[in-house]
Every structure is written in structure tokens, then in C-alpha cells.
Coordinates of C-alpha atoms in Angstrom, one line a residue:
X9 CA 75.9 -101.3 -155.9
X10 CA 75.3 -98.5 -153.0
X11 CA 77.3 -95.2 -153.9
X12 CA 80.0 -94.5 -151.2
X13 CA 78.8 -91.0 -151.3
X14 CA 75.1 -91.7 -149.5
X15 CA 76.3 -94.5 -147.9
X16 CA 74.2 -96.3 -145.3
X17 CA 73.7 -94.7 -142.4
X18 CA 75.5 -96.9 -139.8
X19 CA 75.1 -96.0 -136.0
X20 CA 79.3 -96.9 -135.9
X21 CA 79.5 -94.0 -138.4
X22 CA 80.4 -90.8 -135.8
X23 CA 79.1 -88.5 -138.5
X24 CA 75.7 -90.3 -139.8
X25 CA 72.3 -89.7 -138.2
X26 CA 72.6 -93.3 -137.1
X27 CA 75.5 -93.0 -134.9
X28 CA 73.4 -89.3 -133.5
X29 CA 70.6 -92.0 -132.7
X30 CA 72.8 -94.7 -131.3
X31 CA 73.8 -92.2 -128.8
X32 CA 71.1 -91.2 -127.9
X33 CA 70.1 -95.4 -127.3
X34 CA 72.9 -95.0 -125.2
X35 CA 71.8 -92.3 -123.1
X36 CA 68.2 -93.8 -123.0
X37 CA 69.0 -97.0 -122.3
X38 CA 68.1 -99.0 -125.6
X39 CA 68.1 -102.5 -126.7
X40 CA 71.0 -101.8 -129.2
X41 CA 73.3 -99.3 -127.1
X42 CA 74.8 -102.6 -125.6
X43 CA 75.7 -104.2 -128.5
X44 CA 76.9 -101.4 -129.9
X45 CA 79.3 -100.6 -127.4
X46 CA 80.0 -104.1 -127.5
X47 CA 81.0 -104.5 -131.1
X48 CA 83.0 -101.1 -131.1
X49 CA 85.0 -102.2 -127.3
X50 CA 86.4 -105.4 -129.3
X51 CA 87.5 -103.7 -132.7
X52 CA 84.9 -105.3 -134.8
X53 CA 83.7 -102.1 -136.3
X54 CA 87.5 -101.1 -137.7
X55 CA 88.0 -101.4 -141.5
X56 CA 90.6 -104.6 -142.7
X57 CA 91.8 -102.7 -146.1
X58 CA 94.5 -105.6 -146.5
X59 CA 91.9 -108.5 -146.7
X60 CA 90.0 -106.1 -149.2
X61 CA 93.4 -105.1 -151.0
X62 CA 94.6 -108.8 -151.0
X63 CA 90.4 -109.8 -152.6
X64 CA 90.3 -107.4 -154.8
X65 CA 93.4 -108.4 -156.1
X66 CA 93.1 -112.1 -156.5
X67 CA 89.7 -111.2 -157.9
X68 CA 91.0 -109.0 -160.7
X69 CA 94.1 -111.5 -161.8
X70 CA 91.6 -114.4 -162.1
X71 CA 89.0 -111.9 -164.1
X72 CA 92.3 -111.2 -166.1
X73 CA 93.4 -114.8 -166.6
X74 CA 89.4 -115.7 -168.2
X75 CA 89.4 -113.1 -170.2
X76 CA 93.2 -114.3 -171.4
X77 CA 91.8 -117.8 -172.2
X78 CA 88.8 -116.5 -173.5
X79 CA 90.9 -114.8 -176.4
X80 CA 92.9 -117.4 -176.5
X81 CA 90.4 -120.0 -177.4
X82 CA 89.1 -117.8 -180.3
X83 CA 85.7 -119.0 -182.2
X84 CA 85.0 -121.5 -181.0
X85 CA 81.6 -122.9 -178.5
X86 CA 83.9 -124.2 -176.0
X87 CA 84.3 -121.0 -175.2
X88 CA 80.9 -121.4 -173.1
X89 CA 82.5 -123.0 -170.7
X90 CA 83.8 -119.7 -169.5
X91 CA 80.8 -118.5 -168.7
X92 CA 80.5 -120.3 -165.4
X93 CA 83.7 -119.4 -163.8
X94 CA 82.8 -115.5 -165.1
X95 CA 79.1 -115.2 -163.6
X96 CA 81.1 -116.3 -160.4
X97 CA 84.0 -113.8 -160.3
X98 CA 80.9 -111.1 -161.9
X99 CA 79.4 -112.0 -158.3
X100 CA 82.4 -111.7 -156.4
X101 CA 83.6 -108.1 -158.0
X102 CA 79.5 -106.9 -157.4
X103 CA 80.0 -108.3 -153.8
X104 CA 83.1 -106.0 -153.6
X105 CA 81.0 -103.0 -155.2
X106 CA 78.5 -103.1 -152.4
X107 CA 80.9 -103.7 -149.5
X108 CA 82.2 -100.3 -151.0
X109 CA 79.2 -98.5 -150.7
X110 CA 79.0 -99.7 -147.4
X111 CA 82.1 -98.1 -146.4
X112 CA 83.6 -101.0 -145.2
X113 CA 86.6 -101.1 -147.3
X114 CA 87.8 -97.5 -146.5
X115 CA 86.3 -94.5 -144.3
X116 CA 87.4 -92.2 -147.1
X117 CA 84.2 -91.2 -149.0
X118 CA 85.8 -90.8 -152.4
X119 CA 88.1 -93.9 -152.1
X120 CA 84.7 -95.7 -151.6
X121 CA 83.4 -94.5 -154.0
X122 CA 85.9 -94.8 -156.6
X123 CA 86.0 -98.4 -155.9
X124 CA 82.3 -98.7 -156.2
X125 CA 82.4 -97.1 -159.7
X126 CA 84.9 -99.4 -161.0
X127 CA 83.7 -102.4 -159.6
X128 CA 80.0 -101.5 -160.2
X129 CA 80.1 -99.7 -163.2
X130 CA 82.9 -100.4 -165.2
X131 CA 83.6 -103.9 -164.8
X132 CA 79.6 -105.4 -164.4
X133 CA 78.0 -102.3 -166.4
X134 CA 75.1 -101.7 -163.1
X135 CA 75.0 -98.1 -162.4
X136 CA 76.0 -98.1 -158.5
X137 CA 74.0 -95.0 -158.0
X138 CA 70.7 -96.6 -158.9
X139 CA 71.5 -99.4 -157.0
X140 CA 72.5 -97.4 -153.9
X141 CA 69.3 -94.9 -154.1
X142 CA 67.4 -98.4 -153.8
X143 CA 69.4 -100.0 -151.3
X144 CA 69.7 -97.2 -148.8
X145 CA 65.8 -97.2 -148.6
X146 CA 65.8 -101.0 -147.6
X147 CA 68.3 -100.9 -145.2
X148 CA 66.6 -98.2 -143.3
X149 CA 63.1 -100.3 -143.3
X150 CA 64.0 -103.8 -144.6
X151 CA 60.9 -105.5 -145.5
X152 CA 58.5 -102.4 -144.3
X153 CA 55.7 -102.8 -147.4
X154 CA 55.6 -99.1 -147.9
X155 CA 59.5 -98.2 -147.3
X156 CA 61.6 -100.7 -148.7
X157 CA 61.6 -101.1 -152.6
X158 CA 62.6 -104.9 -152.5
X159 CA 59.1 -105.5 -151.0
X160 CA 57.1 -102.8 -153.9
X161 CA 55.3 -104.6 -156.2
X162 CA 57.3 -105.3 -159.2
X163 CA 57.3 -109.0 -161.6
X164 CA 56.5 -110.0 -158.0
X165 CA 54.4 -109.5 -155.2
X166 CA 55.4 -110.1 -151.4
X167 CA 52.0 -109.9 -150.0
X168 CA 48.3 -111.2 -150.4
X169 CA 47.0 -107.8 -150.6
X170 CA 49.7 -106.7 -153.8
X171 CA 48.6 -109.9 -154.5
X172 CA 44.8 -109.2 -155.2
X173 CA 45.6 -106.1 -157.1
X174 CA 47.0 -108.1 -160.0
X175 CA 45.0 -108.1 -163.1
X176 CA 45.9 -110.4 -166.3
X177 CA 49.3 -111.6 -167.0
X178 CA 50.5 -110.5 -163.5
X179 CA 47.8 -112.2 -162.3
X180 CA 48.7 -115.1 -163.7
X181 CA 52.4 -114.7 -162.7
X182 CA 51.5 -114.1 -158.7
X183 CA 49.8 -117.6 -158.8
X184 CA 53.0 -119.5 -159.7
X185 CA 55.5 -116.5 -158.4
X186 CA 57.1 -119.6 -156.1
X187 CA 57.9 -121.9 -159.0
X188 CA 58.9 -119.2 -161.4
X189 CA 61.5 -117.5 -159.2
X190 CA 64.3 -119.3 -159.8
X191 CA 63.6 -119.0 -163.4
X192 CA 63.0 -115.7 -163.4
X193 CA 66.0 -115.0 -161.8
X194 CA 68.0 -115.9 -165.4
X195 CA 66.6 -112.4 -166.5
X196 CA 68.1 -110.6 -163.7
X197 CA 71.8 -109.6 -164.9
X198 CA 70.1 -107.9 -167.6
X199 CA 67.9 -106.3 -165.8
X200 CA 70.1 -105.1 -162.9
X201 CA 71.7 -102.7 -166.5
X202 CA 68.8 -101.9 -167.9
X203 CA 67.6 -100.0 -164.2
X204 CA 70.7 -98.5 -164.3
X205 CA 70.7 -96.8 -167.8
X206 CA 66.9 -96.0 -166.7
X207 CA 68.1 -94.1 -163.3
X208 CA 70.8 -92.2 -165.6
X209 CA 68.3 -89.0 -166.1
X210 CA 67.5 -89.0 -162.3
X211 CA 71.0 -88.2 -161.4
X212 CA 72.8 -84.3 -161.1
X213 CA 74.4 -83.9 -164.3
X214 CA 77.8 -84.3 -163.4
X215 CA 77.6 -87.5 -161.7
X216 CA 75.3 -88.7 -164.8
X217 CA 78.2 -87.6 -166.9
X218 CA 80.2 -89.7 -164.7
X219 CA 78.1 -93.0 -164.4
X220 CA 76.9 -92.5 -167.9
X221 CA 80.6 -92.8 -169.2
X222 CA 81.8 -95.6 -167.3
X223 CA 78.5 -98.1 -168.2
X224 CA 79.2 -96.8 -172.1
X225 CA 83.2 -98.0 -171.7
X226 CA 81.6 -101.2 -170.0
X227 CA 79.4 -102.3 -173.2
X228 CA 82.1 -100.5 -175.6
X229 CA 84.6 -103.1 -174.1
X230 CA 82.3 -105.9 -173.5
X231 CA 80.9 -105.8 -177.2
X232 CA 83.8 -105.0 -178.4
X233 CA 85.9 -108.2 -177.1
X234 CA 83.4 -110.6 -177.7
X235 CA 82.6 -109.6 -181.3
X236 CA 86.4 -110.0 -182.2
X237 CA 86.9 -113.2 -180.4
X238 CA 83.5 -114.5 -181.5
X239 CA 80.9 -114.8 -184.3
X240 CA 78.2 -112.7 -183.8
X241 CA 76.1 -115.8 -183.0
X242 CA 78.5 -117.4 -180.7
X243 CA 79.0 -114.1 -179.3
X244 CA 74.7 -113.5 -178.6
X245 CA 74.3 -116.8 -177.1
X246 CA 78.1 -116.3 -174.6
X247 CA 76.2 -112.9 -173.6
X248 CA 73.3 -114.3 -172.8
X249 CA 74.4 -117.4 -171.0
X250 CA 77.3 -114.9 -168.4
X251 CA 74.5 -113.1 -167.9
X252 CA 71.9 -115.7 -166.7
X253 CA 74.3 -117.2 -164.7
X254 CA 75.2 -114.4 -163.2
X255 CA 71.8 -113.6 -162.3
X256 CA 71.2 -116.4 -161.0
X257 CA 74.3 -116.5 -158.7
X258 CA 73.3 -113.0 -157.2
X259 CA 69.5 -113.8 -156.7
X260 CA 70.8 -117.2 -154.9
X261 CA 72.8 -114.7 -152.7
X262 CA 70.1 -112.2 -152.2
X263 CA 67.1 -114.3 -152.1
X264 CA 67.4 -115.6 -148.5
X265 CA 67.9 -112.3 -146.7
X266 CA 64.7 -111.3 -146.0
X267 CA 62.2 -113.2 -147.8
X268 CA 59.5 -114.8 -145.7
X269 CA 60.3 -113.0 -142.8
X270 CA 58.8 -110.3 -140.4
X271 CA 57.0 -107.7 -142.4
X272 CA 56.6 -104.5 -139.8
X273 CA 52.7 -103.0 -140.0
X274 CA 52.7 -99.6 -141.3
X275 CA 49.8 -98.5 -139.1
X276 CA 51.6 -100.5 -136.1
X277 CA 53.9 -99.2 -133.6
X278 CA 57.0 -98.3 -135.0
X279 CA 60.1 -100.6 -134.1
X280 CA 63.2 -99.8 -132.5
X281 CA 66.9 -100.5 -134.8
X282 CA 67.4 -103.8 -133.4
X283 CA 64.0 -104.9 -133.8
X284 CA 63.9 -103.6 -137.4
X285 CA 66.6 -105.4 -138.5
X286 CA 66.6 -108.9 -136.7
X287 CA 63.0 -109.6 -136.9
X288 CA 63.4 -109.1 -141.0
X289 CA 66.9 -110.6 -141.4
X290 CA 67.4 -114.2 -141.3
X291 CA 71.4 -115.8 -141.3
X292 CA 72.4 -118.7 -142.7
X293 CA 74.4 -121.8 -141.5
X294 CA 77.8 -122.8 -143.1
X295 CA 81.6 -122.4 -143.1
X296 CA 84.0 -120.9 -145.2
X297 CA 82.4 -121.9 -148.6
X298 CA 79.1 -121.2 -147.2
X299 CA 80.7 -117.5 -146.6
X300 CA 82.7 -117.2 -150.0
X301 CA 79.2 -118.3 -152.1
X302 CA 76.8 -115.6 -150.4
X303 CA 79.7 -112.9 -150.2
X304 CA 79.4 -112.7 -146.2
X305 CA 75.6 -112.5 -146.8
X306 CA 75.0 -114.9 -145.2
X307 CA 75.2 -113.4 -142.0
X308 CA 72.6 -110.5 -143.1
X309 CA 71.9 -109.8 -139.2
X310 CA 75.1 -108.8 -138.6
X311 CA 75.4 -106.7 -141.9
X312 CA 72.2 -105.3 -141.2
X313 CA 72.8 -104.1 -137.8
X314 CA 76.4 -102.6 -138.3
X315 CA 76.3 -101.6 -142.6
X316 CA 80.0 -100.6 -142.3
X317 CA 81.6 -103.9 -140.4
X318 CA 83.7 -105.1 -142.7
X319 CA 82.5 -108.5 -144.2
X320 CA 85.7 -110.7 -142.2
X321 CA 84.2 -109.1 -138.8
X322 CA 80.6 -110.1 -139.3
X323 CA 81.5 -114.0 -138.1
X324 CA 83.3 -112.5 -135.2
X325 CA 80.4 -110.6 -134.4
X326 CA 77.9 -113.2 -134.6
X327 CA 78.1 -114.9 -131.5
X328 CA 77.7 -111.0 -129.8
X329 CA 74.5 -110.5 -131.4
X330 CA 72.9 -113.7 -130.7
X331 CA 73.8 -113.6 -127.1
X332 CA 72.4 -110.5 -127.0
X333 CA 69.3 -111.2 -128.5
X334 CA 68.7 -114.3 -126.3
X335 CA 69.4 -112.2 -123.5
X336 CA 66.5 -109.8 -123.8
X337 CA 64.4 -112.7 -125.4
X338 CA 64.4 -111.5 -129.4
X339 CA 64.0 -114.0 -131.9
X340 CA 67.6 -114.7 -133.9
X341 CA 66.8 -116.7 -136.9
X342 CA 68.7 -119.4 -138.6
X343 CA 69.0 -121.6 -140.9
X344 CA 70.8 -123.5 -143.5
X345 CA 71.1 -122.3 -147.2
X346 CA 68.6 -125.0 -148.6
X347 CA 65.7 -124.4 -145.8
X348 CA 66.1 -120.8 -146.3
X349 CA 65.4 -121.2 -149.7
X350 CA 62.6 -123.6 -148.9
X351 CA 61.3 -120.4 -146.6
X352 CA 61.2 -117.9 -149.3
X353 CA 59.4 -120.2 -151.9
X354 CA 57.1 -121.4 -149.7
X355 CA 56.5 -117.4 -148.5
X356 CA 56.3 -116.7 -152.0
X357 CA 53.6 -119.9 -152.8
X358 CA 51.2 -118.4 -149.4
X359 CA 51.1 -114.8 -151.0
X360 CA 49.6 -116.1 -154.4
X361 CA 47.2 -118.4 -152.9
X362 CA 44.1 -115.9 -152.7
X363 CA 44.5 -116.3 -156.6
X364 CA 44.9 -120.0 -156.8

């Protein structure tokens, strides 16, 4: 999850080279001074702690009541019925991780960051520093092909020319990249650790010591309670099963963002902040469950626009930024959670097609 101590730079951030840029939108005139000024005059851009306080604490009695049962039911493979409810709440506490990093919780770097740690490192085992170094890159230049690492070439490929560099098995992956990313996506709660072990050596030694620490308590813990409770068999296949889920329930959340959307030219003209992040951002329809299951995700405009809003402001500021954007004649895109979906695989399925 992003580390609260190289947090985002948000323009509503009085000390990050955002907010020095937003002002001087302001004094030039810019397509994003407006809204700005806008989203800060109506109180949208102060922190609700209490909602936060109140989540995290709900979030952490229910994590404590599984693991309770969990015990409780001993050896046996009901026990796997556990595993759903778990990937879910493992999705909620990472949600609360990256809202964290994003300062939204608290303006006080260290309480950030403390909460990032335990949410991030501790309780999932994902090394928040990793995932902040990455994440800090996209959110300055989502979807930019030679700035943001969630458009780098990796298992896959988000444009024809990646695409025609594949040789072998990635070239047979790129081909069928849309039907195998949903699968793929069962692999990804393992992963997500394994990166984070990986970016240990890349950190200052005492924050390695730090980060280092709390992801060897997490696996102490997590090996630890399920090889008591379980036989080592039963205890593999539980592992395995929490993590796929949880996987998948993240890349579900994630997947709709920005996938199949605007991809800026890197020999074009450079764009402006709004332009960078609506063009490449795409909301989704829904109410309050819509909101709960992609952990306020779902309006990625909003998020992307203002990093530190806290997640109960970005509805509220919603109807702002669309106005806005109609008003000066920028497209606002939206959709509903299944046709964004259907807009990512489809994305995915015209990027492999040089090789079909």
C-alpha cells in the first residue's frame, strides 16, 4: 500500500509540489484551479478520522471474530468456508492501507504511516513501501506507457507494440491475455508478497529493518496459526484458497480503473492535471454496495484528481467534477461495474491481436 511518508502529491496538500502547481493553475487561469477551489470552498478536501476510526474498527472485530471461529472449528475442511469472508475483510483492511498512504485518514505523516504499516504489512504481509514507490509513479502519469508501472510490460502487455516484442511463452500468453486475466488474477495475493520481500534490499536500512520485521511477524503468525489449527495439508490448500480469493477481489477492484482507457503519447504534447487524470480514469455506476465492494474505487476520477479526499467525500464530489468537465467540454466516463469489465477485456483482446 502507498507509504504515508511519500505520499501522493495532492494539489489540496499546502506543502506538496502539487498544491505549488495548483496555485499557480490558479494564478494562470487553468482548467483545474476551479474545481479546486471548488472542492476545498465546500469542505470536501477535510479528513473524517471518525468514519475511518469507526471502519477500522468494525473491520478489525470482524477479522477477530474469523480468526475466533477459525480456531474454534479446529481440523477440519469446513474450515474453507472461512476463506471467503477473509479474502473480503483482507480487501477491506488493504483498502484501509492505501487510503493511509493517501493521507486521507490523518494529515499527520507518521500516524499515516503507522496505520499503513499495520494494515499493509502486518496484517496482509505486502510491504507498503514497495507498493507506494509503484503507486506514486502511476498517480503522477496514470496510464502514460513510459511513466506509469501498471502499463510496463509485465505477465501482460497493454499495448500492440509491448505486444510484438513478445517472444515464446509470452507470446503465447499476449494472444489470450483477455481470457486469462481473470485467471491469472488467483496468482495475485501471492504475488503482491513476493514484490514486497523483493523491494526489501531497495529500501534505507532502517526502514528495511522496519518493513522487514513486520512482514516476518505477518508469516510467523499466519504459519503459525494455521499449522496448529490445521494439518499441514488442510492448512496448504486454506493458504492457497484466502489467497486466490483475495486476489481476485483486489484485481476485481483495481481492474476497471484505467484499463482500456486514454493512453497519453509520449512524443505528444504534454497534458495538463485534469486532462491526465480524467481522460485515463473511468468511474463506475452503483450505490452503497457498489461503493463498499470497490473500496470507493469506484469513483477513480475523483480519487485521482484529489489523492487525499477522504473516500466518504469522493460521492459528494462527484457531481462537482462532472459539471465541471461538461462545462469546458472534457469527456467524464462512466459506466457500470460489468461493462467496465467488458472494456478492459475487450482492450486487453485488441492489444494481442497483431499476434492472433
Amino acid at each position: 500500500m502507498p507509504q504515508a511518508t511519500a505520499t501522493v502529491a495532492d494539489p489540496a496538500d499546502e506543502s506538496s509540489p502539487g498544491h505549488r502547481a495548483a496555485a499557480r493553475a490558479e494564478a494562470t487561469g487553468s482548467d483545474f484551479a476551479p474545481l479546486l477551489r471548488a472542492a476545498r470552498d465546500q469542505g470536501l478536501l477535510e479528513r473524517r478520522t471518525d468514519r475511518y476510526v469507526l471502519g477500522i474498527a468494525a473491520n478489525l472485530a470482524a477479522l477477530g471474530a474469523l480468526i475466533t471461529g477459525f480456531v474454534l472449528l479446529g481440523d477440519t475442511w469446513w474450515s474453507l468456508l472461512l476463506t471467503l469472508p477473509l479474502a473480503v475483510l483482507w480487501t477491506r483492511t488493504a483498502f484501509v492501507a492505501h487510503d493511509a498512504g493517501h493521507a486521507q485518514i490523518s494529515a499527520d505523516r507518521r500516524t499515516s504511516r503507522l496505520i499503513a504499516l499495520v494494515h499493509a504489512n502486518l496484517l496482509l504481509g505486502m510491504n507498503e513501501a514497495w507498493w507506494n514507490d509503484k503507486h506514486v509513479r502511476h498517480h503522477a502519469n496514470p496510464n502514460h506507457i513510459d511513466k506509469d508501472p501498471d502499463v510496463g510490460v509485465g505477465a501482460l502487455v497493454w499495448t500492440q507494440k509491448q505486444a510484438e516484442q513478445r517472444e515464446g511463452f509470452a507470446r503465447w500468453l499476449t494472444r489470450n491475455q483477455a481470457r486469462l486475466f481473470f485467471p491469472m488474477l488467483l496468482l495475485e495475493g501471492i504475488a503482491l508478497k513476493i514484490y514486497g520481500f523483493q523491494f526489501l534490499r531497495r529500501q534505507p536500512l532502517r526502514e528495511r529493518a522496519v518493513s522487514a520485521l513486520l512482514l516476518t511477524a505477518h508469516v510467523g503468525v499466519y504459519a503459525t496459526l494455521l499449522f496448529s489449527t490445521l494439518s499441514p495439508g488442510k492448512a496448504i490448500v486454506f493458504a492457497l484458497v484466502l489467497h486466490a480469493l483475495f486476489g481476485l477481489h483486489l484485481g476485481l477492484a483495481f481492474a476497471p480503473n484505467h484499463k482500456g482507457m486514454e493512453m497519453p503519447d509520449p512524443d505528444g504534447e504534454r497534458w495538463g492535471h485534469l486532462q491526465r487524470q480524467v481522460l485515463t480514469s473511468r468511474n463506475v455506476r452503483g450505490g452503497v454496495l457498489t461503493d463498499w465492494f470497490l473500496g470507493g474505487l469506484n469513483y477513480q476520477i475523483e480519487h485521482h484528481l484529489f489523492p487525499s479526499m477522504p473516500r466518504p467525500h469522493l460521492r459528494l464530489a462527484q457531481p462537482l467534477v462532472r459539471a465541471h468537465c461538461a462545462g469546458i467540454g472534457m469527456p467524464y466516463t462512466e459506466t457500470g461495474l460489468i461493462e467496465s469489465y467488458r472494456q478492459a477485456l475487450a482492450h486487453m483482446h485488441d492489444v494481442g491481436e497483431p499476434l492472433r
